[in-house]
mmCIF file of C-alpha atoms and ligand atoms in Angstrom:
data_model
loop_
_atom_site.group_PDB
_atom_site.id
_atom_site.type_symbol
_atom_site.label_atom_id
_atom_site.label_comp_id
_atom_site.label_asym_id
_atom_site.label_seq_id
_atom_site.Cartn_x
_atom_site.Cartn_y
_atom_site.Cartn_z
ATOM 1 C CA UNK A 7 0.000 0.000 0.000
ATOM 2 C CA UNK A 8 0.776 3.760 -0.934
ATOM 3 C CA UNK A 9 1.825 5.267 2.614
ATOM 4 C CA UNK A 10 2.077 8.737 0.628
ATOM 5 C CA UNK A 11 -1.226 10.682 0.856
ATOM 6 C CA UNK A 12 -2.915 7.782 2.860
ATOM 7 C CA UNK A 13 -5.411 9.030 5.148
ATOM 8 C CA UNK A 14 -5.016 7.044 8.495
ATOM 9 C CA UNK A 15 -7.537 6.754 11.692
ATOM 10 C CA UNK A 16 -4.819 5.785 14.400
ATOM 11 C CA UNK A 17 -6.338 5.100 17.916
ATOM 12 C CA UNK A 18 -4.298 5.476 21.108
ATOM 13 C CA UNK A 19 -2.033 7.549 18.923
ATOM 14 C CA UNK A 20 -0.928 9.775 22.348
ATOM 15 C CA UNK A 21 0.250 6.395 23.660
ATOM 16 C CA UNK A 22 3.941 4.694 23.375
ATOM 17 C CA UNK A 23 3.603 2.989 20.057
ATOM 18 C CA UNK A 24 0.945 5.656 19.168
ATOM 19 C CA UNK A 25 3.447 8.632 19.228
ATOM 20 C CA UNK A 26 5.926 6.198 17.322
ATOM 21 C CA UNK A 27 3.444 5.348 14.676
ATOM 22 C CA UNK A 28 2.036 8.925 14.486
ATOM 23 C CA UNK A 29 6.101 10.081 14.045
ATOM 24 C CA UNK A 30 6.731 7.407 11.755
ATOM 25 C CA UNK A 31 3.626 7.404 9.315
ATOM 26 C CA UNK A 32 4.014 11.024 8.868
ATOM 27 C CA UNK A 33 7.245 11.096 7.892
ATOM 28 C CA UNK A 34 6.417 8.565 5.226
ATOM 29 C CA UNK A 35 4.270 11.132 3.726
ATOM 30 C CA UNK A 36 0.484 9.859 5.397
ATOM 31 C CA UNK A 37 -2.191 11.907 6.598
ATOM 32 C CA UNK A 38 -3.738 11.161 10.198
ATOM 33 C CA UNK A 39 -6.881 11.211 12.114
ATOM 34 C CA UNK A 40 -5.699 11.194 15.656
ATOM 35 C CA UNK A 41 -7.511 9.354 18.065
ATOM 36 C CA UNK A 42 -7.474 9.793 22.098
ATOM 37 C CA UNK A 43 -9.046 10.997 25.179
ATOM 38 C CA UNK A 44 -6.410 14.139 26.064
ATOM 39 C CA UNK A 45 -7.168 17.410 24.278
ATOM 40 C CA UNK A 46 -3.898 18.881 24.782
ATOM 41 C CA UNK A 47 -2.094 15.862 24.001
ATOM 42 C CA UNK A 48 -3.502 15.252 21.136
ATOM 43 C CA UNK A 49 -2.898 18.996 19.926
ATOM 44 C CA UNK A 50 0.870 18.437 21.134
ATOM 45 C CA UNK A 51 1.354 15.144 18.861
ATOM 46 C CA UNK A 52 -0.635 16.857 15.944
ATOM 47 C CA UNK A 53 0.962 19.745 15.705
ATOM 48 C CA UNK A 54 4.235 18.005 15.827
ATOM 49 C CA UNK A 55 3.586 15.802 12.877
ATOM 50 C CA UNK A 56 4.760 17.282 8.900
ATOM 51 C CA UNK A 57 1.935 16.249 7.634
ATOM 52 C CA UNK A 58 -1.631 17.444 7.799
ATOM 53 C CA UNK A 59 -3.125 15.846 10.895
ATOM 54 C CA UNK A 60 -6.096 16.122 12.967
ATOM 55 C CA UNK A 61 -7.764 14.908 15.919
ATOM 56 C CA UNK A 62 -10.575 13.225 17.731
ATOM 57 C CA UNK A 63 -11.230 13.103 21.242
ATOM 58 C CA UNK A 64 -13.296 9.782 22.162
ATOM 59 C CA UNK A 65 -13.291 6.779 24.691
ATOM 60 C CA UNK A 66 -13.808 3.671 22.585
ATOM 61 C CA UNK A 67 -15.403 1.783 25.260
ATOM 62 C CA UNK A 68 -18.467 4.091 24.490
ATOM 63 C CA UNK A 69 -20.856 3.738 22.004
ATOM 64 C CA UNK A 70 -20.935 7.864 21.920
ATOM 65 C CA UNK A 71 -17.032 7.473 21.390
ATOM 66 C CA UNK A 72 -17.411 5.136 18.739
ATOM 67 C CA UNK A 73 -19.580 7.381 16.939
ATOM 68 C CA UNK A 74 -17.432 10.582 17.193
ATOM 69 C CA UNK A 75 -14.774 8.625 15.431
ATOM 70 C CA UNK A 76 -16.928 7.055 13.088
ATOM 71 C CA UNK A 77 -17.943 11.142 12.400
ATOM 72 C CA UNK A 78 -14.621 12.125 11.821
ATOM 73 C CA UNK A 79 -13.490 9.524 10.196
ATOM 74 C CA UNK A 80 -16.048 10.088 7.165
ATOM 75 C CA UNK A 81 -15.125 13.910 7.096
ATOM 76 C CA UNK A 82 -11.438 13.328 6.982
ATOM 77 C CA UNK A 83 -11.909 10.335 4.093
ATOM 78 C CA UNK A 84 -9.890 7.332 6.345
ATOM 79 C CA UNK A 85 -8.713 5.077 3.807
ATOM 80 C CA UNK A 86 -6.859 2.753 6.817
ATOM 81 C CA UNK A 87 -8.120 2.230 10.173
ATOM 82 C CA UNK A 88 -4.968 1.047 12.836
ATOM 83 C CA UNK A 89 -6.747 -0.141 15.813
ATOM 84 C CA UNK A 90 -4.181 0.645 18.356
ATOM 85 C CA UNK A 91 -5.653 1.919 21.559
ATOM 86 C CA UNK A 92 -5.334 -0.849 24.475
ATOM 87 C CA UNK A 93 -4.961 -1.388 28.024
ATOM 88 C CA UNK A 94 -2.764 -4.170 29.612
ATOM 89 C CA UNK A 95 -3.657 -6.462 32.379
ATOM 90 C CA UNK A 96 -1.237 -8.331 34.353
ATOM 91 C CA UNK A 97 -2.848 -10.431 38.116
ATOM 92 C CA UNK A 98 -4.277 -13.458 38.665
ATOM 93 C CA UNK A 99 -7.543 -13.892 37.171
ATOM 94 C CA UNK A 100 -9.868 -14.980 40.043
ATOM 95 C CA UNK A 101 -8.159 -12.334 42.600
ATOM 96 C CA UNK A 102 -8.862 -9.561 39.437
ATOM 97 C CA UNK A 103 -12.537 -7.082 40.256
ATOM 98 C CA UNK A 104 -14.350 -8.298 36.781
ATOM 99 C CA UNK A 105 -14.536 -4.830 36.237
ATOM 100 C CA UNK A 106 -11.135 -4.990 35.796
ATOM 101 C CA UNK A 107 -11.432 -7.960 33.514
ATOM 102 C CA UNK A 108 -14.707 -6.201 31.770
ATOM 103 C CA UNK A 109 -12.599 -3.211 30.964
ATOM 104 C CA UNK A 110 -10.101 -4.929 29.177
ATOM 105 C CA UNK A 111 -12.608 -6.925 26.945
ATOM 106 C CA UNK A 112 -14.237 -3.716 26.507
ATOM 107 C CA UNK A 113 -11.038 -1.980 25.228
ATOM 108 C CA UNK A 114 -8.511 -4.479 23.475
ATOM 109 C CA UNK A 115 -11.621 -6.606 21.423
ATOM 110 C CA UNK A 116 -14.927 -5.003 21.777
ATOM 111 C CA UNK A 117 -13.843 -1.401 20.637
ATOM 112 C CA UNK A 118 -11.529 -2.661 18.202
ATOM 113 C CA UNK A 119 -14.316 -5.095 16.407
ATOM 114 C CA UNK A 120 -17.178 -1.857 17.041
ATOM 115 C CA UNK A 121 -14.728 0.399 14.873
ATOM 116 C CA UNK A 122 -14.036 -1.515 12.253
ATOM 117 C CA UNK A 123 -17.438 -2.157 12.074
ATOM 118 C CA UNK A 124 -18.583 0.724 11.690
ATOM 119 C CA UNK A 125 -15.915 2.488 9.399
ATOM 120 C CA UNK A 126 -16.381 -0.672 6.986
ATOM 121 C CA UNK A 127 -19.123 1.129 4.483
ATOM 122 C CA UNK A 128 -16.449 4.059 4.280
ATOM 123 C CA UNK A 129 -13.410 1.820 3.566
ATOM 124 C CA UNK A 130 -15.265 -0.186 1.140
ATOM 125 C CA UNK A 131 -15.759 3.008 -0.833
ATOM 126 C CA UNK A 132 -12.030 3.474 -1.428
ATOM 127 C CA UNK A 133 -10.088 2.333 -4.273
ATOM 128 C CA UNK A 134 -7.645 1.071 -1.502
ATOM 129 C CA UNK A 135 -7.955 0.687 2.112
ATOM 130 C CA UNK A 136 -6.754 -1.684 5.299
ATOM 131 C CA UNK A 137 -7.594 -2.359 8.882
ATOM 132 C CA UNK A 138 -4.663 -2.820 11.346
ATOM 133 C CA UNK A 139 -5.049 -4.722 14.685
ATOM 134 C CA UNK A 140 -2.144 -4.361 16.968
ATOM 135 C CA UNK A 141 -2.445 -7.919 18.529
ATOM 136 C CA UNK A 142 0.121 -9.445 20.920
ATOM 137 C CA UNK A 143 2.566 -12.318 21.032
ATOM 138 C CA UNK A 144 -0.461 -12.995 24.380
ATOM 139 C CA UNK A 145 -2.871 -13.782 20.948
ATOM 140 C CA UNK A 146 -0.819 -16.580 20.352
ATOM 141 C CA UNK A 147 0.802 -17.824 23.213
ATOM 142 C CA UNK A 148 -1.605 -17.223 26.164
ATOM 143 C CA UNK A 149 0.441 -16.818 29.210
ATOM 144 C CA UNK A 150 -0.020 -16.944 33.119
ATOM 145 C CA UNK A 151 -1.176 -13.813 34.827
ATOM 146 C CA UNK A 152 -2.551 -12.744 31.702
ATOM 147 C CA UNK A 153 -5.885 -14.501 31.339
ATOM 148 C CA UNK A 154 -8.393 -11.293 30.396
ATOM 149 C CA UNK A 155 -5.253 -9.417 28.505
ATOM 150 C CA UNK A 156 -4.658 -13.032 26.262
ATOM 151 C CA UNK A 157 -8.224 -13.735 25.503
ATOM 152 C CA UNK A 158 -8.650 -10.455 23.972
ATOM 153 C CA UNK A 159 -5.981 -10.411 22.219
ATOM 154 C CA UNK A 160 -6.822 -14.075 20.901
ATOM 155 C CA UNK A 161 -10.133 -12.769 19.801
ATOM 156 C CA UNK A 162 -8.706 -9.959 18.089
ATOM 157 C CA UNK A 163 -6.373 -12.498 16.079
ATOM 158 C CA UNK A 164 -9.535 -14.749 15.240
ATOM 159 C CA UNK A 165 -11.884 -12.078 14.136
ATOM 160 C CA UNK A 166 -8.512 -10.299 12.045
ATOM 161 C CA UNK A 167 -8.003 -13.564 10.020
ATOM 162 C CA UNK A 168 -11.571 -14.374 9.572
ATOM 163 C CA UNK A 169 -12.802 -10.743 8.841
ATOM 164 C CA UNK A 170 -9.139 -10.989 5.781
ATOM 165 C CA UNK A 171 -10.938 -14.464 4.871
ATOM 166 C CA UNK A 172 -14.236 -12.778 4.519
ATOM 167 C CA UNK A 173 -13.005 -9.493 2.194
ATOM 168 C CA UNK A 174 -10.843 -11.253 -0.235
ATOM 169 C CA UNK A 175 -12.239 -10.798 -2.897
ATOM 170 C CA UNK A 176 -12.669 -6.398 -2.137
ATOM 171 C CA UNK A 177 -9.616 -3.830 -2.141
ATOM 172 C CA UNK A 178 -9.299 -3.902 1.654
ATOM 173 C CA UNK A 179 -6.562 -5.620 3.733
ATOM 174 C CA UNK A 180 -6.614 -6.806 7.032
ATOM 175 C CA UNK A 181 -3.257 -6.861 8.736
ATOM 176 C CA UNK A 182 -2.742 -8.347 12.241
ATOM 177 C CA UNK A 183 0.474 -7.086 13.684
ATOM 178 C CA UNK A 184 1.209 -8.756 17.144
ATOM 179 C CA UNK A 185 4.567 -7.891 18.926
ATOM 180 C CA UNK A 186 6.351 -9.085 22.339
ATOM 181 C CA UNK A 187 6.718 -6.619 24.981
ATOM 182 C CA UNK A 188 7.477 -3.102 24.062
ATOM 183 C CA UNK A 189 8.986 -0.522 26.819
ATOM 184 C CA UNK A 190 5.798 1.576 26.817
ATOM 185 C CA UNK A 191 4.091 2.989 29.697
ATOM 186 C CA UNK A 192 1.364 -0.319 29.206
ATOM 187 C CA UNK A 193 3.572 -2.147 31.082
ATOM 188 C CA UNK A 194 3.054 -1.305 34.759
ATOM 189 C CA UNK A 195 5.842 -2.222 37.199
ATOM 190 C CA UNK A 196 5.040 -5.211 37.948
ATOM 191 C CA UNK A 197 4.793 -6.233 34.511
ATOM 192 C CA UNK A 198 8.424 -4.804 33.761
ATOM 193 C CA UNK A 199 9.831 -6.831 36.912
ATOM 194 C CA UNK A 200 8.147 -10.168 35.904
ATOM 195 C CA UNK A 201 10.073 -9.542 32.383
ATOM 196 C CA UNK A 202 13.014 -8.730 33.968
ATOM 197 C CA UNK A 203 12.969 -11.655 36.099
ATOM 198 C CA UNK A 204 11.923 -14.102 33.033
ATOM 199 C CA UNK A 205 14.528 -13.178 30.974
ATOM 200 C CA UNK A 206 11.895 -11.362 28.475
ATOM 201 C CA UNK A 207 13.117 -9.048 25.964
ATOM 202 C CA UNK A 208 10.924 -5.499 25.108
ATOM 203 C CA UNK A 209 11.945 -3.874 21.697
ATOM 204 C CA UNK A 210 11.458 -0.017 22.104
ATOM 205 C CA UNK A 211 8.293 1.551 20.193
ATOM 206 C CA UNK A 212 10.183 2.974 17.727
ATOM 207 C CA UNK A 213 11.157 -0.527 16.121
ATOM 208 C CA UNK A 214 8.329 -1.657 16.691
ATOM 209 C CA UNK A 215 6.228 1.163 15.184
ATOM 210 C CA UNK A 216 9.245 0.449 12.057
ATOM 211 C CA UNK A 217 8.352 -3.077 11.633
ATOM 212 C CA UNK A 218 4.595 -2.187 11.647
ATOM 213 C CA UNK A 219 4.560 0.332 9.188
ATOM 214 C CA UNK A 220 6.715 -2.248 6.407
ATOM 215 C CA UNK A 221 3.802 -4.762 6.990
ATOM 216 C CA UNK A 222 1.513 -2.200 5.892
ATOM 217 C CA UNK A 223 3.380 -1.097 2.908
ATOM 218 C CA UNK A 224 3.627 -4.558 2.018
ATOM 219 C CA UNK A 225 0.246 -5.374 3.097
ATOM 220 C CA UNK A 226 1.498 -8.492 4.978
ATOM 221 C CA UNK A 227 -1.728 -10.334 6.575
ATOM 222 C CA UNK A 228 0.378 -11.839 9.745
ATOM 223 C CA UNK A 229 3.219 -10.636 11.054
ATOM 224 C CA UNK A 230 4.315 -11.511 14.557
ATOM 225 C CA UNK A 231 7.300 -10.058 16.035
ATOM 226 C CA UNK A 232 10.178 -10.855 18.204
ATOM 227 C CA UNK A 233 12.306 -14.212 18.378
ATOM 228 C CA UNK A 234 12.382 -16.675 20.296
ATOM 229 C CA UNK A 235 8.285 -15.825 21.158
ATOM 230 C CA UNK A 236 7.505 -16.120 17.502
ATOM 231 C CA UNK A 237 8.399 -19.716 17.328
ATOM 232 C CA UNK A 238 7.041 -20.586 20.832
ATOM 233 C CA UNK A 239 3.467 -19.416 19.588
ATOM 234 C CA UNK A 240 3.631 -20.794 16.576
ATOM 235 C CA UNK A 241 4.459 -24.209 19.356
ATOM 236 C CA UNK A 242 1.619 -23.265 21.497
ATOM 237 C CA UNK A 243 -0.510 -23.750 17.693
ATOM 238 C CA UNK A 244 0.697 -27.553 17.415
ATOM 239 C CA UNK A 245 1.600 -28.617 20.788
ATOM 240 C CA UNK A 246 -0.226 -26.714 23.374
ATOM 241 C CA UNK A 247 0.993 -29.562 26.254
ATOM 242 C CA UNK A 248 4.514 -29.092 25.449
ATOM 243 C CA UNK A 249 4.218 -25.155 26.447
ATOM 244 C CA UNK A 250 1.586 -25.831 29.190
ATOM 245 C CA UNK A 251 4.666 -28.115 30.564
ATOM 246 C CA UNK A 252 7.364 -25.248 29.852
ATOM 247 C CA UNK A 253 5.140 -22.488 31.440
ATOM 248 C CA UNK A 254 4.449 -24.533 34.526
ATOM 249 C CA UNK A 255 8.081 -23.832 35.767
ATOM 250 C CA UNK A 256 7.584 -20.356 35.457
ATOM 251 C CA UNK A 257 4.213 -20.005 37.563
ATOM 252 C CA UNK A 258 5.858 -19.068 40.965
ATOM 253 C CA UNK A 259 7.849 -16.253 39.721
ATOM 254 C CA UNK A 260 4.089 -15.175 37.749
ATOM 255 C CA UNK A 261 2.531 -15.681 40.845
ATOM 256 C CA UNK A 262 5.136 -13.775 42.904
ATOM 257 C CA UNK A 263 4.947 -11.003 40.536
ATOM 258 C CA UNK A 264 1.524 -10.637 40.793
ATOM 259 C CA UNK A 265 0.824 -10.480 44.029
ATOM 260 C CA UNK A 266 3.389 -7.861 44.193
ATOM 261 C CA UNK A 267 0.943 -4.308 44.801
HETATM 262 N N1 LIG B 29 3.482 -2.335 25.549
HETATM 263 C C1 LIG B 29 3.532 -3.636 25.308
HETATM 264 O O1 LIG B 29 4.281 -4.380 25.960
HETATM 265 C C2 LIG B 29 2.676 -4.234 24.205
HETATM 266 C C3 LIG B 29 3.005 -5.505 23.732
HETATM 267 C C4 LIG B 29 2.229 -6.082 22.732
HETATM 268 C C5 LIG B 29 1.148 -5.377 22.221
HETATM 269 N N2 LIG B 29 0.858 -4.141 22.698
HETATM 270 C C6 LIG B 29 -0.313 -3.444 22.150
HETATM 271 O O2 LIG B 29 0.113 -2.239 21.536
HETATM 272 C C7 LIG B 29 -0.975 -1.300 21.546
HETATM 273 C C8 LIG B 29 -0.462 0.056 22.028
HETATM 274 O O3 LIG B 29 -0.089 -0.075 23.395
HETATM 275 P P1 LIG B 29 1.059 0.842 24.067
HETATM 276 O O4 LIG B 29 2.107 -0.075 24.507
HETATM 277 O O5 LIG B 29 1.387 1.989 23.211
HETATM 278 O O6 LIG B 29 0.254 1.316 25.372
HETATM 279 P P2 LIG B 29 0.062 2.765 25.990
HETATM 280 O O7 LIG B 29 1.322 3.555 25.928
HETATM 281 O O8 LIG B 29 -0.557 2.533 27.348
HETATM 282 O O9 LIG B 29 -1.017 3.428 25.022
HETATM 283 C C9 LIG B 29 -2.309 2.907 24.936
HETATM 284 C C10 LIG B 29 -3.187 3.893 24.204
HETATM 285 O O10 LIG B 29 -4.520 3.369 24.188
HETATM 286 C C11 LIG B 29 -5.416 4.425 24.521
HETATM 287 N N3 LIG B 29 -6.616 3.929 25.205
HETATM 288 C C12 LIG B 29 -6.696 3.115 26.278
HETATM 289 N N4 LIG B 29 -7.973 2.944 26.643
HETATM 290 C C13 LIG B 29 -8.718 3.675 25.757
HETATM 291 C C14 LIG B 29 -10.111 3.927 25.629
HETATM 292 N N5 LIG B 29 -11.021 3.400 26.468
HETATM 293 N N6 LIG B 29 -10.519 4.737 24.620
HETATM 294 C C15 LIG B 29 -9.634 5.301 23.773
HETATM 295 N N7 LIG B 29 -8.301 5.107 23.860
HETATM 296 C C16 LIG B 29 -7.851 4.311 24.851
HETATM 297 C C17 LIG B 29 -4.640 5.316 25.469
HETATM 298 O O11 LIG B 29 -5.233 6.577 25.451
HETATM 299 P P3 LIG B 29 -4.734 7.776 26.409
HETATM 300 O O12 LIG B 29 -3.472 8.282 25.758
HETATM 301 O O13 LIG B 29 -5.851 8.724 26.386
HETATM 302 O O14 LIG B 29 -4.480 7.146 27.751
HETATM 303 C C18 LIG B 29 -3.254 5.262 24.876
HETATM 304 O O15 LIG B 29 -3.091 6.248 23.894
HETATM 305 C C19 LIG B 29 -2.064 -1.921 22.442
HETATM 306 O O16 LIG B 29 -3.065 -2.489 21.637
HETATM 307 C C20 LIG B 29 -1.313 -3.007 23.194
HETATM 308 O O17 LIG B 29 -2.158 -4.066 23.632
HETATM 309 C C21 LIG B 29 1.599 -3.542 23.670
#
């Protein structure tokens, strides 16, 4: 796809791999529909960017949010949609409020799915558009700790292949981009430790932003990023026992991690 003159609907562009993405797709020449929930830092990030930008202010776990975007989105002529905005979720499931668990369903599948659905009429109008969802390596290789944060992101890697399956045959791509950890302010402390302590690497946002954008420009359905984690999800597709068996060692140090306020 032409990044040059594409018009782009980011969400949780004021966030880590938001600003990078923002930065990035700019400078290759897009145009971008901003979307967040802070005024001032949206204004900040726009008026940063080289090329013509604007902004919408809208919580996506609202049906009145979804709608403001959906608005804006028509007036500013989106030809992509990058459903970035998320919220991560690390603690152990049944000590979790469920409206803690409710509010990450809400934000990393529901929103994403409400979006797309309702921007679809609009993209199908252009002579070429895509839809981005910014998974995680947690799509593919559920992992202790992370039971709400994995499912979502699972359900946002089902409904990304099947909704590619289902427009084949129209000018839209759907691209499912799902990285490891990046050093973004997601990741709470707790998170970072239990990383640190596993021996998981995060890639900054700007190469991950980087390796995003090329799988748009080459329109690349799947692209999961970050070795070794690639190849243990692509395990966890074949031979779920054999990572059940490897993750079992690492419970206490999840479980230590957790419980850590
Ligand atoms: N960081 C990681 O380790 C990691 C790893 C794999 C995948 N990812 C995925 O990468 C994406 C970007 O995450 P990030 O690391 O950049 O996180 P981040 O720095 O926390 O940014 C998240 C963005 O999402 C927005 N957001 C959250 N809830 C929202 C809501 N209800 N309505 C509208 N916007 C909302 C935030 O808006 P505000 O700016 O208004 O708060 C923020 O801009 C997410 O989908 C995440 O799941 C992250």
């Amino acid at each position: 796809m032409q990044l040059k003159n594409a018009r782009i609907l980011l969400t949780g562009a004021t966030g880590g791999l938001g600003r990078e993405l923002a930065r990035q797709l700019s400078a290759a020449g897009a145009q971008l529909l901003l979307a967040g929930r802070d005024n001032a830092r949206l204004a900040e990030l726009s008026g940063s960017l080289p090329t013509l930008s604007s902004s919408v202010r809208a919580d996506l776990t609202r049906p009145e949010g979804i709608a403001a975007v959906a608005g804006a989105t028509r007036e500013f002529g989106v030809n992509v949609l990058i459903n970035n905005a998320g919220i991560g979720n690390f603690g152990l499931f049944d000590a979790q409020a469920w409206d803690t668990v409710a509010q990450v369903l809400a934000t990393d599948l529901a929103a994403p799915l409400r979006l797309t659905h309702a921007l679809l009429p609009l993209l199908k109008a252009q002579p070429e558009a895509a839809v981005v969802n910014i998974g995680s390596t947690f799509g593919s290789l559920p992992f202790p700790g992370f039971a709400a944060y994995s499912a979502a992101k699972a359900g946002l890697r089902g409904f990304s292949q099947a909704l590619r399956r289902e427009l084949a045959d129209t000018r839209i791509a759907v691209i499912h981009f799902a990285p490891r950890a990046i050093d973004t302010p997601l990741n709470s402390d707790s998170m970072v430790a239990l990383n640190r302590a596993l021996g998981h690497r995060a890639d900054s946002a700007a190469t991950v932003a980087t390796q995003m954008v090329a799988a748009l420009r080459c329109e690349r359905g799947e692209r999961h990023f970050g070795f070794p984690e690639r190849l243990f999800a692509w395990l966890n597709g074949i031979a779920p026992s054999l990572i059940d068996r490897g993750l079992s060692g690492k419970l206490p140090v999840v479980k230590r991690f957790a419980h850590t306020p």
